[in-house]
CSV table of C-alpha atoms in Angstrom, one decimal:
chain,number,residue,atom,x,y,z
A,1,MET,CA,-62.3,89.1,7.7
A,2,GLU,CA,-59.0,90.8,6.8
A,3,PRO,CA,-57.3,89.5,9.8
A,4,ALA,CA,-58.4,85.9,9.7
A,5,GLY,CA,-57.4,85.9,6.3
A,6,ARG,CA,-54.2,86.9,7.4
A,7,GLY,CA,-53.7,84.7,10.1
A,8,ALA,CA,-54.8,81.2,7.7
A,9,ARG,CA,-51.6,82.0,5.4
A,10,PRO,CA,-49.1,81.0,7.8
A,11,ARG,CA,-51.4,78.1,9.0
A,12,ALA,CA,-51.5,76.8,5.6
A,13,ALA,CA,-47.7,77.4,4.5
A,14,LEU,CA,-46.6,75.6,7.7
A,15,ALA,CA,-49.0,72.7,6.8
A,16,SER,CA,-47.2,72.1,3.7
A,17,VAL,CA,-44.1,72.6,5.2
A,18,VAL,CA,-44.9,69.6,7.7
A,19,ALA,CA,-46.0,67.9,4.7
A,20,ARG,CA,-43.1,68.0,2.9
A,21,VAL,CA,-41.4,66.6,5.7
A,22,GLY,CA,-43.4,64.2,6.6
A,23,ALA,CA,-43.4,62.7,2.9
A,24,ARG,CA,-39.6,63.1,2.6
A,25,LEU,CA,-39.1,61.4,6.0
A,26,GLU,CA,-41.4,58.3,5.3
A,27,ARG,CA,-39.5,58.2,2.0
A,28,ARG,CA,-36.2,57.9,4.2
A,29,ARG,CA,-38.3,55.0,5.8
A,30,ARG,CA,-39.2,52.9,3.0
A,31,GLU,CA,-35.7,53.0,1.6
A,32,ALA,CA,-34.4,52.2,5.3
A,33,GLU,CA,-36.5,49.2,4.7
A,34,HIS,CA,-35.7,48.3,1.8
A,35,ALA,CA,-31.9,48.2,2.5
A,36,VAL,CA,-32.7,46.2,5.3
A,37,GLN,CA,-34.3,44.0,3.7
A,38,ALA,CA,-31.8,44.0,1.2
A,39,ALA,CA,-29.6,42.9,4.3
A,40,GLU,CA,-31.2,40.1,4.9
A,41,HIS,CA,-31.9,38.3,1.6
A,42,ARG,CA,-28.8,39.6,-0.2
A,43,ASN,CA,-28.1,35.9,-1.0
A,44,ASP,CA,-30.9,35.6,-2.9
A,45,PRO,CA,-30.3,38.4,-5.8
A,46,PRO,CA,-33.2,40.3,-7.4
A,47,PRO,CA,-34.4,39.5,-10.4
A,48,LEU,CA,-33.7,41.4,-14.1
A,49,PRO,CA,-37.1,43.2,-15.7
A,50,ASN,CA,-37.7,40.4,-17.8
A,51,GLY,CA,-38.1,37.5,-14.6
A,52,ARG,CA,-34.2,35.9,-14.9
A,53,PRO,CA,-32.0,36.3,-11.6
A,54,LEU,CA,-28.8,38.2,-12.1
A,55,PRO,CA,-25.9,36.1,-13.7
A,56,PRO,CA,-22.9,35.5,-11.2
A,57,GLY,CA,-20.7,39.1,-10.1
A,58,MET,CA,-23.5,41.1,-11.0
A,59,PRO,CA,-24.0,44.2,-7.7
A,60,LEU,CA,-27.8,43.9,-6.6
A,61,ASP,CA,-28.4,47.1,-8.6
A,62,GLY,CA,-28.0,45.5,-11.7
A,63,THR,CA,-25.2,48.2,-12.6
A,64,ALA,CA,-22.1,46.6,-13.8
A,65,GLY,CA,-18.7,47.5,-12.5
A,66,GLU,CA,-19.8,49.1,-9.2
A,67,SER,CA,-19.0,47.0,-6.0
A,68,PRO,CA,-22.1,45.8,-3.8
A,69,ALA,CA,-23.4,47.9,-0.8
A,70,PHE,CA,-22.7,43.8,0.7
A,71,PRO,CA,-20.9,41.3,0.3
A,72,ALA,CA,-22.5,38.2,-1.3
A,73,ARG,CA,-22.9,34.7,0.4
A,74,SER,CA,-21.1,31.7,-1.7
A,75,SER,CA,-23.1,29.9,-3.5
A,76,SER,CA,-22.3,26.6,-1.9
A,77,PRO,CA,-21.0,25.1,1.5
A,78,VAL,CA,-17.8,23.9,-0.5
A,79,GLU,CA,-16.9,27.4,-0.9
A,80,ALA,CA,-17.7,28.6,2.4
A,81,VAL,CA,-15.1,26.7,4.0
A,82,PRO,CA,-11.5,28.3,3.7
A,83,TRP,CA,-8.9,27.3,1.5
A,84,SER,CA,-6.3,26.7,4.0
A,85,LEU,CA,-8.7,24.3,5.8
A,86,ARG,CA,-9.4,22.3,2.8
A,87,VAL,CA,-5.9,21.8,2.1
A,88,THR,CA,-5.3,20.7,5.1
A,89,ALA,CA,-7.9,18.1,5.4
A,90,GLU,CA,-7.4,17.1,1.7
A,91,ILE,CA,-3.5,16.3,3.0
A,92,VAL,CA,-4.5,14.5,6.2
A,93,TRP,CA,-7.3,12.2,4.3
A,94,ARG,CA,-4.3,11.0,2.2
A,95,LEU,CA,-1.6,10.7,5.0
A,96,LEU,CA,-4.5,8.7,6.8
A,97,ILE,CA,-4.8,6.5,3.6
A,98,VAL,CA,-1.0,6.0,3.6
A,99,GLY,CA,-1.3,5.4,7.1
A,100,ALA,CA,-3.7,3.0,7.1
A,101,GLY,CA,-1.3,1.2,3.8
A,102,LEU,CA,1.6,0.9,6.2
A,103,TYR,CA,-0.1,-0.7,8.9
A,104,VAL,CA,-1.7,-3.5,6.5
A,105,LEU,CA,1.6,-3.7,5.5
A,106,PHE,CA,3.5,-4.3,8.3
A,107,GLN,CA,0.4,-6.9,9.8
A,108,VAL,CA,1.1,-9.1,6.2
A,109,VAL,CA,5.2,-8.4,6.8
A,110,GLN,CA,4.9,-9.5,10.4
A,111,THR,CA,2.4,-12.4,9.7
A,112,LEU,CA,5.0,-13.7,6.7
A,113,ARG,CA,7.7,-13.1,9.3
A,114,ILE,CA,9.5,-16.0,8.0
A,115,VAL,CA,9.0,-15.5,4.8
A,116,ALA,CA,9.9,-11.8,4.0
A,117,LEU,CA,13.0,-11.8,6.4
A,118,ALA,CA,14.8,-15.0,4.2
A,119,PHE,CA,13.6,-13.0,1.0
A,120,ILE,CA,15.7,-10.2,2.2
A,121,ALA,CA,18.7,-12.1,3.4
A,122,ALA,CA,18.8,-13.8,-0.2
A,123,LEU,CA,18.9,-10.3,-2.1
A,124,LEU,CA,21.7,-9.2,0.5
A,125,ILE,CA,23.7,-12.2,-0.2
A,126,SER,CA,22.9,-12.0,-3.7
A,127,ALA,CA,24.2,-8.7,-3.9
A,128,LEU,CA,27.1,-10.4,-2.6
A,129,LEU,CA,27.5,-12.7,-4.6
A,130,GLN,CA,26.1,-11.4,-8.3
A,131,PRO,CA,29.8,-9.7,-8.9
A,132,THR,CA,31.2,-13.2,-8.7
A,133,VAL,CA,28.7,-15.0,-11.1
A,134,ALA,CA,29.5,-11.9,-13.7
A,135,TRP,CA,33.0,-12.5,-13.4
A,136,LEU,CA,32.3,-16.2,-14.6
A,137,ARG,CA,29.7,-15.2,-17.2
A,138,ARG,CA,32.5,-12.6,-18.8
A,139,HIS,CA,35.0,-15.4,-18.9
A,140,GLY,CA,33.0,-17.6,-21.2
A,141,VAL,CA,31.5,-19.9,-18.2
A,142,PRO,CA,27.6,-20.9,-18.7
A,143,ARG,CA,24.9,-18.5,-16.7
A,144,ALA,CA,24.0,-21.6,-14.8
A,145,LEU,CA,27.2,-23.5,-14.1
A,146,ALA,CA,28.8,-20.0,-13.0
A,147,ALA,CA,25.4,-19.6,-11.0
A,148,VAL,CA,26.2,-23.1,-9.1
A,149,ILE,CA,29.8,-22.5,-8.7
A,150,THR,CA,29.2,-19.5,-6.7
A,151,PHE,CA,26.4,-20.9,-4.7
A,152,LEU,CA,28.6,-24.0,-3.9
A,153,SER,CA,31.6,-21.6,-3.0
A,154,GLY,CA,29.6,-19.7,-0.7
A,155,LEU,CA,28.0,-22.7,0.9
A,156,ILE,CA,31.6,-24.2,1.5
A,157,GLY,CA,32.8,-20.9,2.8
A,158,ILE,CA,30.0,-21.0,5.7
A,159,GLY,CA,29.8,-24.4,6.2
A,160,LEU,CA,34.2,-24.1,7.1
A,161,VAL,CA,33.6,-20.8,8.7
A,162,GLY,CA,30.7,-22.6,10.9
A,163,TRP,CA,33.2,-25.4,11.5
A,164,PHE,CA,36.3,-23.5,12.7
A,165,VAL,CA,34.3,-21.4,15.3
A,166,GLY,CA,32.8,-25.2,16.5
A,167,TRP,CA,36.0,-26.3,17.1
A,168,GLN,CA,37.3,-23.2,18.3
A,169,VAL,CA,34.7,-23.1,21.0
A,170,SER,CA,34.8,-26.9,21.9
A,171,THR,CA,38.7,-26.5,21.8
A,172,ASN,CA,38.4,-23.8,25.3
A,173,LEU,CA,35.0,-25.0,26.4
A,174,ASN,CA,36.6,-26.3,29.5
A,175,GLN,CA,39.0,-23.7,30.0
A,176,VAL,CA,36.0,-21.3,29.9
A,177,THR,CA,34.0,-23.3,32.6
A,178,ASP,CA,36.7,-23.8,34.7
A,179,HIS,CA,36.9,-20.1,35.1
A,180,ILE,CA,32.9,-19.5,35.6
A,181,GLN,CA,33.0,-22.5,38.5
A,182,THR,CA,36.3,-20.3,39.9
A,183,ALA,CA,34.2,-17.1,39.6
A,184,ILE,CA,31.2,-18.2,41.0
A,185,THR,CA,33.4,-19.9,44.0
A,186,GLN,CA,34.4,-15.9,44.3
A,187,ILE,CA,31.4,-14.2,44.3
A,188,ARG,CA,30.4,-17.1,47.0
A,189,ASN,CA,33.0,-15.7,49.2
A,190,TRP,CA,32.4,-12.5,48.7
A,191,LEU,CA,28.9,-13.0,49.9
A,192,THR,CA,30.2,-14.5,53.0
A,193,HIS,CA,33.5,-12.4,53.7
A,194,GLY,CA,32.3,-9.2,51.8
A,195,PRO,CA,30.1,-6.1,53.0
A,196,MET,CA,27.0,-8.3,52.8
A,197,HIS,CA,28.2,-11.3,55.8
A,198,LEU,CA,25.8,-13.9,54.3
A,199,THR,CA,25.6,-17.3,56.2
A,200,ASP,CA,26.3,-20.3,54.4
A,201,LYS,CA,22.6,-21.3,55.6
A,202,GLN,CA,21.2,-18.3,53.7
A,203,ILE,CA,23.5,-19.3,50.2
A,204,ASN,CA,22.4,-22.3,50.5
A,205,GLN,CA,18.5,-21.3,51.7
A,206,PHE,CA,18.2,-19.3,48.1
A,207,ALA,CA,19.5,-22.1,45.9
A,208,GLN,CA,17.4,-24.4,47.5
A,209,THR,CA,14.6,-21.3,46.7
A,210,LEU,CA,15.4,-21.0,43.6
A,211,SER,CA,15.1,-24.3,42.8
A,212,LYS,CA,11.9,-25.1,44.1
A,213,ALA,CA,11.0,-22.3,42.0
A,214,VAL,CA,12.0,-24.0,38.8
A,215,GLY,CA,10.2,-27.3,39.9
A,216,ASN,CA,7.3,-25.4,40.6
A,217,ASN,CA,7.5,-23.6,37.0
A,218,SER,CA,8.4,-26.7,35.4
A,219,ASP,CA,5.3,-26.4,32.8
A,220,GLN,CA,6.8,-22.8,32.2
A,221,ILE,CA,10.0,-24.4,31.4
A,222,THR,CA,8.7,-27.0,29.4
A,223,SER,CA,6.6,-24.8,27.1
A,224,TYR,CA,9.2,-22.7,26.9
A,225,GLY,CA,11.3,-25.8,25.7
A,226,PHE,CA,9.0,-26.3,22.5
A,227,SER,CA,8.9,-22.7,21.8
A,228,THR,CA,12.5,-23.1,21.8
A,229,VAL,CA,11.9,-25.4,19.4
A,230,SER,CA,9.4,-24.4,17.4
A,231,ILE,CA,12.0,-21.5,17.0
A,232,VAL,CA,14.8,-23.4,15.9
A,233,ILE,CA,12.8,-25.2,13.0
A,234,GLU,CA,11.6,-21.5,11.7
A,235,ILE,CA,15.5,-20.8,11.5
A,236,LEU,CA,15.9,-23.7,10.0
A,237,THR,CA,13.0,-23.3,7.9
A,238,GLY,CA,14.2,-19.3,7.1
A,239,VAL,CA,17.8,-21.0,6.0
A,240,PHE,CA,16.8,-23.3,3.3
A,241,LEU,CA,14.1,-20.7,2.2
A,242,ALA,CA,17.0,-18.1,2.2
A,243,ALA,CA,19.6,-20.0,0.0
A,244,PHE,CA,16.6,-21.6,-2.5
A,245,CYS,CA,16.2,-18.1,-2.9
A,246,THR,CA,19.7,-16.8,-3.1
A,247,PHE,CA,20.1,-19.8,-6.3
A,248,PHE,CA,17.8,-18.5,-8.1
A,249,LEU,CA,18.4,-14.9,-7.6
A,250,ILE,CA,22.3,-15.5,-8.9
A,251,TYR,CA,20.7,-17.4,-11.7
A,252,ASP,CA,17.7,-15.9,-13.5
A,253,GLY,CA,17.8,-12.6,-11.6
A,254,GLU,CA,17.3,-10.2,-14.8
A,255,ARG,CA,14.0,-12.4,-16.0
A,256,ILE,CA,12.9,-12.2,-12.2
A,257,TRP,CA,13.7,-8.2,-12.5
A,258,GLY,CA,11.7,-8.7,-16.2
A,259,TRP,CA,8.9,-9.6,-14.5
A,260,VAL,CA,8.2,-7.6,-11.8
A,261,LEU,CA,8.1,-4.5,-14.2
A,262,ARG,CA,5.2,-6.0,-16.1
A,263,LEU,CA,3.2,-5.5,-13.4
A,264,PHE,CA,3.5,-1.9,-12.5
A,265,PRO,CA,1.2,-0.1,-15.2
A,266,PRO,CA,2.6,1.0,-18.6
A,267,PRO,CA,3.6,4.9,-17.9
A,268,ALA,CA,5.5,3.8,-14.8
A,269,ARG,CA,7.5,1.3,-16.2
A,270,LEU,CA,10.2,3.1,-18.0
A,271,ALA,CA,11.0,5.1,-14.7
A,272,MET,CA,10.9,2.0,-12.3
A,273,ALA,CA,13.6,0.9,-15.3
A,274,GLY,CA,15.6,2.9,-14.3
A,275,ALA,CA,15.2,3.1,-10.4
A,276,GLY,CA,15.6,-1.0,-10.2
A,277,PRO,CA,19.6,-1.0,-11.6
A,278,ARG,CA,20.3,2.0,-9.4
A,279,ALA,CA,18.7,0.4,-5.9
A,280,TRP,CA,20.6,-2.8,-7.1
A,281,SER,CA,23.7,-0.9,-7.4
A,282,THR,CA,23.1,0.8,-3.8
A,283,LEU,CA,22.5,-2.7,-2.1
A,284,THR,CA,25.8,-3.5,-3.9
A,285,ALA,CA,27.9,-1.6,-2.6
A,286,TYR,CA,26.1,-1.2,0.7
A,287,VAL,CA,26.6,-5.4,1.0
A,288,ARG,CA,30.5,-5.0,-0.1
A,289,GLY,CA,31.1,-1.7,2.0
A,290,THR,CA,29.3,-3.6,4.9
A,291,VAL,CA,31.2,-7.0,4.8
A,292,LEU,CA,34.5,-5.0,4.7
A,293,VAL,CA,33.3,-2.6,7.7
A,294,ALA,CA,32.9,-5.6,9.5
A,295,PHE,CA,35.9,-7.9,8.6
A,296,ILE,CA,38.2,-4.7,10.2
A,297,ASP,CA,35.7,-4.6,13.4
A,298,SER,CA,36.4,-8.3,14.1
A,299,VAL,CA,40.0,-8.3,12.9
A,300,SER,CA,40.7,-5.0,15.1
A,301,ILE,CA,38.8,-7.1,18.0
A,302,GLY,CA,40.1,-10.1,17.9
A,303,ILE,CA,43.4,-9.1,17.7
A,304,GLY,CA,42.5,-6.7,21.2
A,305,ILE,CA,41.0,-9.6,22.9
A,306,TYR,CA,43.8,-12.4,22.0
A,307,LEU,CA,46.7,-9.9,23.1
A,308,LEU,CA,44.8,-9.2,26.1
A,309,GLY,CA,44.7,-13.1,26.8
A,310,VAL,CA,40.7,-13.5,26.5
A,311,PRO,CA,40.2,-17.3,25.7
A,312,LEU,CA,38.1,-17.8,22.5
A,313,ALA,CA,39.2,-14.9,20.6
A,314,VAL,CA,38.9,-16.5,17.1
A,315,PRO,CA,34.6,-17.6,18.4
A,316,ILE,CA,34.2,-14.3,19.4
A,317,SER,CA,35.4,-12.6,16.3
A,318,VAL,CA,33.4,-14.3,14.3
A,319,LEU,CA,30.2,-13.3,16.4
A,320,ILE,CA,31.4,-9.4,16.0
A,321,PHE,CA,31.7,-10.1,12.0
A,322,LEU,CA,27.9,-11.1,12.1
A,323,GLY,CA,27.0,-8.5,14.8
A,324,ALA,CA,28.5,-6.0,12.5
A,325,PHE,CA,25.9,-5.9,9.7
A,326,VAL,CA,23.8,-3.8,12.1
A,327,PRO,CA,25.6,-0.6,11.7
A,328,LEU,CA,27.1,1.6,14.8
A,329,VAL,CA,25.8,-0.6,17.5
A,330,GLY,CA,25.8,-4.3,16.2
A,331,ALA,CA,30.4,-4.7,16.9
A,332,LEU,CA,29.6,-3.0,20.4
A,333,VAL,CA,26.8,-5.1,21.1
A,334,THR,CA,28.3,-8.7,20.4
A,335,GLY,CA,31.6,-7.8,22.0
A,336,THR,CA,30.2,-6.9,25.4
A,337,ILE,CA,30.2,-11.1,25.2
A,338,ALA,CA,34.2,-10.7,25.2
A,339,VAL,CA,33.6,-8.5,28.1
A,340,LEU,CA,32.0,-10.7,30.1
A,341,ILE,CA,34.6,-13.2,29.8
A,342,GLY,CA,37.3,-11.3,30.4
A,343,LEU,CA,35.4,-10.3,33.9
A,344,VAL,CA,34.9,-14.2,34.6
A,345,THR,CA,39.0,-15.1,33.0
A,346,HIS,CA,41.1,-12.2,33.9
A,347,GLY,CA,39.0,-10.1,36.3
A,348,VAL,CA,37.6,-6.3,36.2
A,349,PHE,CA,41.1,-4.9,34.4
A,350,THR,CA,40.9,-7.3,31.7
A,351,ALA,CA,37.2,-6.5,31.4
A,352,LEU,CA,37.8,-2.9,31.0
A,353,MET,CA,40.4,-3.1,29.1
A,354,VAL,CA,38.5,-5.3,26.5
A,355,LEU,CA,35.7,-2.6,26.6
A,356,VAL,CA,38.4,0.5,26.0
A,357,VAL,CA,39.3,-1.6,22.6
A,358,LEU,CA,35.5,-1.9,21.5
A,359,LEU,CA,34.8,1.7,22.4
A,360,VAL,CA,38.0,2.3,20.2
A,361,VAL,CA,37.0,0.2,16.8
A,362,GLN,CA,33.2,1.7,17.4
A,363,GLN,CA,34.9,5.3,17.2
A,364,ILE,CA,36.7,4.5,14.4
A,365,GLU,CA,34.5,2.6,12.4
A,366,GLY,CA,31.2,5.4,13.2
A,367,HIS,CA,34.1,8.4,12.3
A,368,LEU,CA,36.7,6.9,9.8
A,369,LEU,CA,35.3,3.5,8.1
A,370,GLN,CA,31.2,4.6,8.0
A,371,PRO,CA,31.5,7.8,6.3
A,372,LEU,CA,34.6,6.2,3.7
A,373,ILE,CA,33.7,3.1,3.2
A,374,LEU,CA,29.8,3.7,2.9
A,375,GLY,CA,29.6,7.6,2.5
A,376,ARG,CA,28.6,7.5,-0.6
A,377,ALA,CA,26.6,4.5,-1.2
A,378,VAL,CA,24.3,4.9,1.7
A,379,ARG,CA,24.2,8.8,2.4
A,380,VAL,CA,21.6,8.4,5.6
A,381,HIS,CA,22.0,10.1,8.3
A,382,PRO,CA,23.6,8.7,11.4
A,383,ILE,CA,20.2,9.3,13.0
A,384,ALA,CA,18.1,7.9,10.4
A,385,VAL,CA,20.6,5.0,11.1
A,386,VAL,CA,19.9,4.5,14.8
A,387,LEU,CA,16.3,5.5,13.9
A,388,SER,CA,15.6,2.6,11.0
A,389,VAL,CA,17.9,0.4,13.2
A,390,THR,CA,15.3,0.5,16.5
A,391,VAL,CA,12.1,0.2,13.7
A,392,GLY,CA,13.9,-2.6,12.7
A,393,SER,CA,14.2,-4.8,16.0
A,394,VAL,CA,11.2,-4.0,17.3
A,395,VAL,CA,9.3,-5.7,14.2
A,396,GLY,CA,11.1,-7.7,13.1
A,397,GLY,CA,13.9,-8.8,15.6
A,398,ILE,CA,17.5,-9.2,14.9
A,399,GLY,CA,16.7,-9.8,11.2
A,400,GLY,CA,15.0,-6.7,11.4
A,401,ALA,CA,17.4,-4.9,12.6
A,402,VAL,CA,19.7,-6.3,10.1
A,403,VAL,CA,17.7,-5.1,7.0
A,404,ALA,CA,16.3,-1.7,8.2
A,405,VAL,CA,19.5,0.0,7.3
A,406,PRO,CA,20.0,-1.1,3.3
A,407,LEU,CA,16.3,-1.2,3.0
A,408,VAL,CA,16.5,2.8,4.0
A,409,ALA,CA,19.2,2.9,1.8
A,410,VAL,CA,17.5,1.4,-1.2
A,411,THR,CA,14.3,3.7,-0.3
A,412,ASN,CA,16.5,6.7,-0.4
A,413,SER,CA,18.5,6.2,-3.7
A,414,THR,CA,15.6,5.1,-5.4
A,415,ILE,CA,13.4,8.6,-4.5
A,416,GLY,CA,16.1,10.4,-5.0
A,417,TYR,CA,16.2,8.6,-8.8
A,418,LEU,CA,12.5,9.3,-9.3
A,419,LYS,CA,13.3,13.4,-8.1
A,420,ALA,CA,15.7,13.2,-10.3
A,421,ARG,CA,14.0,12.2,-13.7
A,422,GLN,CA,10.6,14.3,-12.2
A,423,HIS,CA,13.0,17.6,-12.2
A,424,ALA,CA,14.5,16.2,-15.7
A,425,GLY,CA,10.8,15.4,-17.0
A,426,GLU,CA,9.8,18.5,-16.4
A,427,ASP,CA,12.6,21.1,-17.6
A,428,VAL,CA,12.5,19.2,-21.0
A,429,ARG,CA,8.7,19.9,-20.9
A,430,ALA,CA,9.6,23.5,-20.1
A,431,ALA,CA,12.4,24.3,-23.2
A,432,LEU,CA,9.8,22.2,-25.7
A,433,LEU,CA,7.2,24.8,-24.7
A,434,ALA,CA,9.6,28.0,-24.9
A,435,ALA,CA,10.7,26.2,-28.6
A,436,GLN,CA,7.1,26.3,-29.7
A,437,GLN,CA,6.3,29.8,-28.3
A,438,HIS,CA,9.3,30.7,-29.6
A,439,PRO,CA,10.6,29.4,-33.6
A,440,ALA,CA,14.3,29.8,-33.9
A,441,ALA,CA,14.6,32.3,-36.7
A,442,PRO,CA,15.9,30.9,-39.9
A,443,VAL,CA,19.7,31.4,-40.4
A,444,GLN,CA,20.7,34.2,-42.6
A,445,PRO,CA,23.1,33.8,-45.5
A,446,GLN,CA,26.4,35.4,-44.9
A,447,PRO,CA,27.7,37.8,-47.3
A,448,GLY,CA,30.3,36.3,-50.0
A,449,VAL,CA,29.2,32.8,-48.7
A,450,PRO,CA,27.7,31.3,-52.5
A,451,GLU,CA,24.4,29.3,-50.9
A,452,PRO,CA,24.5,25.2,-51.6
A,453,PRO,CA,22.3,24.1,-54.2
A,454,PRO,CA,18.9,22.7,-53.5
A,455,GLY,CA,19.5,18.8,-53.0
A,456,SER,CA,23.6,18.9,-52.2
A,457,ALA,CA,22.8,17.8,-48.5
A,458,SER,CA,20.9,14.5,-49.9
A,459,GLY,CA,22.9,14.4,-53.0
A,460,GLY,CA,26.3,14.2,-51.0
A,461,GLY,CA,24.4,11.5,-48.3
A,462,SER,CA,23.6,9.3,-50.8
A,463,ALA,CA,27.0,9.6,-52.7
A,464,ASN,CA,28.5,9.0,-49.4
A,465,ALA,CA,26.2,5.8,-49.5
A,466,GLN,CA,27.2,4.7,-52.5
A,467,ASP,CA,30.1,5.5,-51.5
């Protein structure tokens, strides 16, 4: 019996050890299962003993001040989007709205192109004539009479210039026509005796083919003639509308600007009331500077082509004056007419010399006249000038190219003023907040200086008032 009892003890001890190890493993298994379940359902925090959910920010085990075992998911899909992506989306949809608004504005301007260009031209002419109206009013001339005198003087000046140009063209037209016929004869001789060695029969066949093509496309040419007539009617309408708007802008511009201000919301009226005169001064300075630069360009090129013996020097100078209202490229483009006339009338050498004159004047304009005369008024980089002229010509043709640069200059000046005003307002608000948070200490009386009696300041003021 004793040996059997001795063998049963180790077995019982081994069974108890195995049982404890099994219980420990079972406990570890249940803990692992609980951890996995917590990881799978960590978006649903466990409830408190009273049945309510955990408040936001409390760890899963309900202890405050300890970090959770797993990061908590966002409570909404919006919070799960990265901040940079949300900011990018906000910027993109706002840019899309602005782009759609600009597209609609361009479509409206394209539809009402005559009205828009006529009104902008009236603004430019008014900026040129307004100083004369102001000078007459300062010397006692009534407003209506000053506007009428200035407007009629401008019309008479434009009419005299047009008459002089027409007279010069009609006087020299026969000479230019003779030179053109001579040039055509020289080209014909070059085609027959030059390196191409064409025969008179081939040249005549080419002329007949050209006339036949003109006959076959007579309908298109006729429609082109009708379209030319419609273009002339549109131009005359735009000129009349521009003249009408110019008179009322120089006569009643202040009231018109007051009516425009009332269209803005009340909080924005004060800012626009300051930005409007700034934009008008920029436009006035631009128009004055452009007229001066165009005059210098036209006179310089006119003297050059006159000394070279090119006919129609005065009409070409007037045309260059008008073309110089398109900065950097207008005078050069209109000056190519002088190059062609020099080529037809005097040959290649004279044409090259006219081109040299154009390039020299263009360099002087770009590097001396534009920065000196228009630099402070416009403050637009040459790249911005070229791009604005290109976009304006694409959108509105020649009229768009003329008004593009002043529009960019006025916009730049207005935005700069509004930004400076906003920064000044922020500085004032910061100073007021600092004064409220840190009030100034009371002034301590200096030793040996008697304090003024109460009411002495008011009494002195009343005494001064009575005196």
